[in-house]
Every structure is written in structure tokens, then in C-alpha cells.
mmCIF file of C-alpha atoms in Angstrom:
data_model
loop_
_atom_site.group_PDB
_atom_site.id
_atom_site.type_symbol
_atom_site.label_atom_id
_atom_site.label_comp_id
_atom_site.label_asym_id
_atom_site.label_seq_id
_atom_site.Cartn_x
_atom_site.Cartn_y
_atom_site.Cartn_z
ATOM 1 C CA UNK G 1 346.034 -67.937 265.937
ATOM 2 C CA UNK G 2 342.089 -68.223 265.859
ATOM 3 C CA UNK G 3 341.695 -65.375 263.563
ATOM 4 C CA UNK G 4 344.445 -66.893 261.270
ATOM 5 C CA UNK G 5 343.223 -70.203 260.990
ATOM 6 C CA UNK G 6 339.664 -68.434 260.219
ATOM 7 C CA UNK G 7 341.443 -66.453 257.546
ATOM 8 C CA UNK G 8 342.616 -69.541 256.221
ATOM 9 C CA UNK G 9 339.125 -71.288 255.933
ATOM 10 C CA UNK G 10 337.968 -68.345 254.102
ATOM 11 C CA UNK G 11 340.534 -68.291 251.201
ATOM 12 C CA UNK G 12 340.038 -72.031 251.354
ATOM 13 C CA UNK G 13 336.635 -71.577 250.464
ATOM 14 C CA UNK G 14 337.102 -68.507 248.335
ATOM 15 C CA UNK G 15 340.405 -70.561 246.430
ATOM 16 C CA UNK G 16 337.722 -73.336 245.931
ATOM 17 C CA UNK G 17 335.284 -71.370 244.255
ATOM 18 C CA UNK G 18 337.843 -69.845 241.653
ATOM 19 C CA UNK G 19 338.624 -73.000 240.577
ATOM 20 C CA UNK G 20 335.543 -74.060 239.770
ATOM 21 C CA UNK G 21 334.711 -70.627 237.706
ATOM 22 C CA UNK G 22 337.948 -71.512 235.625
ATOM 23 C CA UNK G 23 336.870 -74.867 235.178
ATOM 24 C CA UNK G 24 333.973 -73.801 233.686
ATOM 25 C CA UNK G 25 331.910 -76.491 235.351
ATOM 26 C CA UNK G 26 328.934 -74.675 236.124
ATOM 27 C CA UNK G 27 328.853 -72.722 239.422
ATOM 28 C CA UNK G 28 326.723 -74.480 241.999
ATOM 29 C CA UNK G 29 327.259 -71.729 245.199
ATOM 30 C CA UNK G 30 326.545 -74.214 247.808
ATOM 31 C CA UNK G 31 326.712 -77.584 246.580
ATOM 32 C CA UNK G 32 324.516 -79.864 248.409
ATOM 33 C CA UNK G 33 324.945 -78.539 251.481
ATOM 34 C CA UNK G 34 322.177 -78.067 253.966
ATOM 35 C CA UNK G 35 322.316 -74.310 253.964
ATOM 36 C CA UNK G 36 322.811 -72.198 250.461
ATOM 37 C CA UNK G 37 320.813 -72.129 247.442
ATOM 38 C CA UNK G 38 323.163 -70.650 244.480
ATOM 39 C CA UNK G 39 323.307 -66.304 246.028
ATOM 40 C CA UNK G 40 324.777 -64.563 243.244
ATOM 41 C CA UNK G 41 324.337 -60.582 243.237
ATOM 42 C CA UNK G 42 324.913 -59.233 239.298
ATOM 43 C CA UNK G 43 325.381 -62.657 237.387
ATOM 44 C CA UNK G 44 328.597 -63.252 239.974
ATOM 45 C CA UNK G 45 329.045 -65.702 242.915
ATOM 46 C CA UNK G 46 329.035 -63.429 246.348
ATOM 47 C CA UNK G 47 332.319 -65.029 247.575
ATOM 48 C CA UNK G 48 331.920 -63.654 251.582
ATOM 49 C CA UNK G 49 328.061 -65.077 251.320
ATOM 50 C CA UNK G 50 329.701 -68.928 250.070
ATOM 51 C CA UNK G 51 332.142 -68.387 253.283
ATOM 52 C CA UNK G 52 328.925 -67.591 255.581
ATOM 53 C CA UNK G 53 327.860 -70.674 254.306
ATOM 54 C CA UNK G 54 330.551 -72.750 254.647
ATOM 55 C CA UNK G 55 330.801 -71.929 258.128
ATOM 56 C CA UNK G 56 327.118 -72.680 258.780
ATOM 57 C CA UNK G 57 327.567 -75.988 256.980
ATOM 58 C CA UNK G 58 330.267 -76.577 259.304
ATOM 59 C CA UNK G 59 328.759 -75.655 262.414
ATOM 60 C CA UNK G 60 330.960 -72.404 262.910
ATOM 61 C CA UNK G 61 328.066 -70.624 263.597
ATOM 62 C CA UNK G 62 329.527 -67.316 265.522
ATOM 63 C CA UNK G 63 332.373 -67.143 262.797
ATOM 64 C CA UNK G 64 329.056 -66.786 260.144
ATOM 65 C CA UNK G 65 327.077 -64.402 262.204
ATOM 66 C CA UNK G 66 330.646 -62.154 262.567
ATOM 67 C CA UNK G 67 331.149 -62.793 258.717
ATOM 68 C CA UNK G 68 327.501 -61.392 258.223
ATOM 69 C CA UNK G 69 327.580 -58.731 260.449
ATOM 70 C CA UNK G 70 330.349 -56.650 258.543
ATOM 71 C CA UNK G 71 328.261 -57.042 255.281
ATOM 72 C CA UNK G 72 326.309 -53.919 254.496
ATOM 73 C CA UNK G 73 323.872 -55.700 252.132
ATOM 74 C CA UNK G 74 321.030 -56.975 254.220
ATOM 75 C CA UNK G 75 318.754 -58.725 251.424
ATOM 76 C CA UNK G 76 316.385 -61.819 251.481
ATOM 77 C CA UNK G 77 319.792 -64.030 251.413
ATOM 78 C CA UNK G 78 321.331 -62.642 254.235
ATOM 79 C CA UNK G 79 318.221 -62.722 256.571
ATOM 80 C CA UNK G 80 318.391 -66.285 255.512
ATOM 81 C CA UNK G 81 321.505 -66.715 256.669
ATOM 82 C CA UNK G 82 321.594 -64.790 259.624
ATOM 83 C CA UNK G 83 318.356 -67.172 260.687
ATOM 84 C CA UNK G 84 320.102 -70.196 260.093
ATOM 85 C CA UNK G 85 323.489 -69.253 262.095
ATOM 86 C CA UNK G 86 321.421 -67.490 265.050
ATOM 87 C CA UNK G 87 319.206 -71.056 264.765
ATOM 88 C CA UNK G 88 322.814 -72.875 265.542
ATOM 89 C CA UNK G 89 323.692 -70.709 268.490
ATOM 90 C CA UNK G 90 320.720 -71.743 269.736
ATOM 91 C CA UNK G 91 319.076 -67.826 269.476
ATOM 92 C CA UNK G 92 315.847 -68.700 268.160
ATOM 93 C CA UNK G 93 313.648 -65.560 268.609
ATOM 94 C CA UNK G 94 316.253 -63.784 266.345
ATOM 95 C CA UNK G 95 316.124 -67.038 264.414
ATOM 96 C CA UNK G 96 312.804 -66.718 263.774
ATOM 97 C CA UNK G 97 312.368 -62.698 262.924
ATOM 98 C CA UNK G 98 315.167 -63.364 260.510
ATOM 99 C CA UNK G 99 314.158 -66.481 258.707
ATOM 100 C CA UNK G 100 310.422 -64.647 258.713
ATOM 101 C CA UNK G 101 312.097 -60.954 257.046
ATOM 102 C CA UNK G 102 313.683 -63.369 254.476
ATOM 103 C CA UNK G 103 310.609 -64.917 253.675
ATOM 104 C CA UNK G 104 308.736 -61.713 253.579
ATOM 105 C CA UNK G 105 311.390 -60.268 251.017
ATOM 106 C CA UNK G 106 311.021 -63.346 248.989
ATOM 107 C CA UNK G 107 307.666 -65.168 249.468
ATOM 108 C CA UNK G 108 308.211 -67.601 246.850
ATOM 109 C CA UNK G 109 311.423 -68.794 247.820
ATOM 110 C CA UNK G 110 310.796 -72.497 249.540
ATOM 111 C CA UNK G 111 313.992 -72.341 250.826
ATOM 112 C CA UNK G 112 313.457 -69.496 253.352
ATOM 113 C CA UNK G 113 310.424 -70.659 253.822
ATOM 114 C CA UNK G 114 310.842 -74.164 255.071
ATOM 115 C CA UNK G 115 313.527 -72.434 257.181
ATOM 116 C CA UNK G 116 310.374 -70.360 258.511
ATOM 117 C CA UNK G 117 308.420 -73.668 259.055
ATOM 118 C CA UNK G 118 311.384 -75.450 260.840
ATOM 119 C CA UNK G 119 312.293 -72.844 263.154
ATOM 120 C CA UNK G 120 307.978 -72.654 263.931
ATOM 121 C CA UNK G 121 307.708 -76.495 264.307
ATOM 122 C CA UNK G 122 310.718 -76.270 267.049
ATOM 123 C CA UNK G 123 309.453 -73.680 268.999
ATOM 124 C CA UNK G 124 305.911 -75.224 269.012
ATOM 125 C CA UNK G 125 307.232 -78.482 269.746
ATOM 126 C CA UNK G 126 309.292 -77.116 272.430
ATOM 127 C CA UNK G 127 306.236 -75.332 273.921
ATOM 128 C CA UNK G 128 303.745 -78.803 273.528
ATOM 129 C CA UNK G 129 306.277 -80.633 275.585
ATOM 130 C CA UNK G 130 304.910 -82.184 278.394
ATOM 131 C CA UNK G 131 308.880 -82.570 279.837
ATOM 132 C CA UNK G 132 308.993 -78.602 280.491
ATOM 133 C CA UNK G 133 307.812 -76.705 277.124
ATOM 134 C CA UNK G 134 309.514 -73.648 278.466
ATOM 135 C CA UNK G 135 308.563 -71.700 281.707
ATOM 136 C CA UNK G 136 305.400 -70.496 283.157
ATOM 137 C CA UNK G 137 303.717 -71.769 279.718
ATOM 138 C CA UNK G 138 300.091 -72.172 281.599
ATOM 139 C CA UNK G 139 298.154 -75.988 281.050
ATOM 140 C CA UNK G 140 300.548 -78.499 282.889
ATOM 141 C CA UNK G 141 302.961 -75.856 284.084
ATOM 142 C CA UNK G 142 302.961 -75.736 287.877
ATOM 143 C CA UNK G 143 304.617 -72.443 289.463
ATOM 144 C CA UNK G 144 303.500 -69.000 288.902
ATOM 145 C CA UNK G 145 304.727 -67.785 285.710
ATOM 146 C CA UNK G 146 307.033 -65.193 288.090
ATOM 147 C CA UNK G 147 310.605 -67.591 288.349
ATOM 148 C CA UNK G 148 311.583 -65.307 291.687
ATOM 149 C CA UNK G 149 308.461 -65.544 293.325
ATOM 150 C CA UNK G 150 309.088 -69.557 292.251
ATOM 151 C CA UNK G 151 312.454 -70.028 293.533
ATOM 152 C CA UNK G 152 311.312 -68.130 297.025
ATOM 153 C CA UNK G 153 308.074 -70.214 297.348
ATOM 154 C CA UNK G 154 310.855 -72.951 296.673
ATOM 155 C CA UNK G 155 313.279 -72.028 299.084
ATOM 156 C CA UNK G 156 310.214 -71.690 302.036
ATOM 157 C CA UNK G 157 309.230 -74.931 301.282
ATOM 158 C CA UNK G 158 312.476 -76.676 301.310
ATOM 159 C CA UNK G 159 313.190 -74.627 305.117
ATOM 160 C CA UNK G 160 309.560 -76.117 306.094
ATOM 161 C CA UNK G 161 311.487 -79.315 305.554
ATOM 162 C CA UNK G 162 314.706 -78.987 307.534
ATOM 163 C CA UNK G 163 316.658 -78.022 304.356
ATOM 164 C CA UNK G 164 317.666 -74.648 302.459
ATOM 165 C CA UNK G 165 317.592 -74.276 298.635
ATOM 166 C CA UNK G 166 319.021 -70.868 298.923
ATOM 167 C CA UNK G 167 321.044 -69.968 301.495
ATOM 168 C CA UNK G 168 320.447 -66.312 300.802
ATOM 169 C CA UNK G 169 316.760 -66.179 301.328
#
């Protein structure tokens, strides 16, 4: 049923961009969607690269990242891509090498680029935090950088006190 009603989305979108070809409206491949920026590979819309979008803009971000991962055409557009889905998913260090192999294809693309910046701004923002900025980060941190030798420095402490954080220490 899942991969039917996916099927479906994508001739949606693919149904939606035929009409506006025969319309002969002018072709705008993503709208104004937050992800896109008008891929077209020899003068023609890449349909599957609208869908990857589509899902992205819709926050189906696996269903993108499976889309993308049976095309065989890794350019600029689809490291873009691939950045922004892995971004959703929450897999930022693939995120990141994506968005950056994107911007290194096409340097003078802003759109790739702020996608650089964005997914750099999060990660420092995330490490500046004073509520945790990931683990072992040195400065305010407190703990040894090592999480078992943490959780078993932990766990003696907590028996010190009458208690046991892990019962299989």
C-alpha cells in the first residue's frame, strides 16, 4: 500500500509538470518551494529530480533519499539534494559533505551555498550551546569525553549513594 500511494505522489507530481509544459506557461521546476532551483539536464525538466523535491518540500525525506539513490547521475543538483533530505532525517555529517560537494561542483551557485552556511550555523550553534552542545565537547562539558567510562563513574557514584543507575555494573 505504501509503495502505491508513493507511486501515486510521483505521477502526481510528474502529471503536474506535463501540464504545465503544454500550457506553455513557462516551466518554473520548483515553484517557490523551499528546496529546488529550476534542474533541467539538456534544455528538459528532470522529472525524478522535481519528485525528489517534492518529497523534500513535503517532509518525505527517506522517500527522497530512496528516489536519489537509484539515480546514476550524481551532479552539483543531486548533492544538493541529497544534503537537504539527509539534513531532514536529521543526518547532518552526511548533510554537510553533501551540501559542501555541491558547492564545490558549483561555487557560484547561492543556493547550495546558503545550504552550506545553514547546515554550518546548526552544527556550530549546536556545539556553542551551553544546554549540552553535543558530548565530551571540552569548555563547560563535565565528564570525560569517554561516554562508558562516564556512565561507570555514574553508576559508582549513584551505588555510593544507596542507589544503582545500572544494574549491570
Amino acid at each position: 500500500e505504501l509503495a502505491e500511494e508513493k507511486f501515486k505522489e510521483v505521477q502526481e507530481a510528474y502529471d503536474e509538470i506535463m501540464k504545465q509544459r503544454e500550457s506553455g506557461g513557462g516551466y518554473s521546476a520548483y515553484g517557490s518551494s523551499a528546496y529546488g532551483g529550476g534542474a533541467s539536464y539538456n534544455g528538459s525538466p528532470d522529472v525524478e529530480m522535481q519528485a525528489v523535491f517534492n518529497y523534500i518540500n513535503s517532509r518525505h525525506y527517506r522517500e527522497a533519499l530512496n528516489l536519489l539513490n537509484r539515480m546514476p547521475n550524481r551532479n552539483a543538483m543531486w548533492y544538493y539534494a541529497s544534503g537537504a533530505a539527509n539534513a531532514g532525517i536529521g543526518n547532518n555529517v552526511v548533510a554537510r559533505e553533501h551540501a559542501a560537494q555541491a558547492v564545490n561542483m558549483e561555487p557560484n551557485n547561492l543556493q547550495f551555498r546558503q545550504l552550506l552556511n545553514q547546515l554550518d550555523w546548526n552544527s556550530q550553534r549546536y556545539q556553542n550551546s551551553p544546554y549540552g552542545g553535543g558530548y565530551g565537547t571540552g569548555g563547560s562539558s563535565c565528564g570525560t569525553g569517554n561516554v562508558c567510562c562516564d556512565l561507570w563513574c555514574a553508576d559508582s557514584l549513584c551505588e555510593c549513594m544507596g542507589g544503582d543507575l545500572c544494574s549491570c555494573m
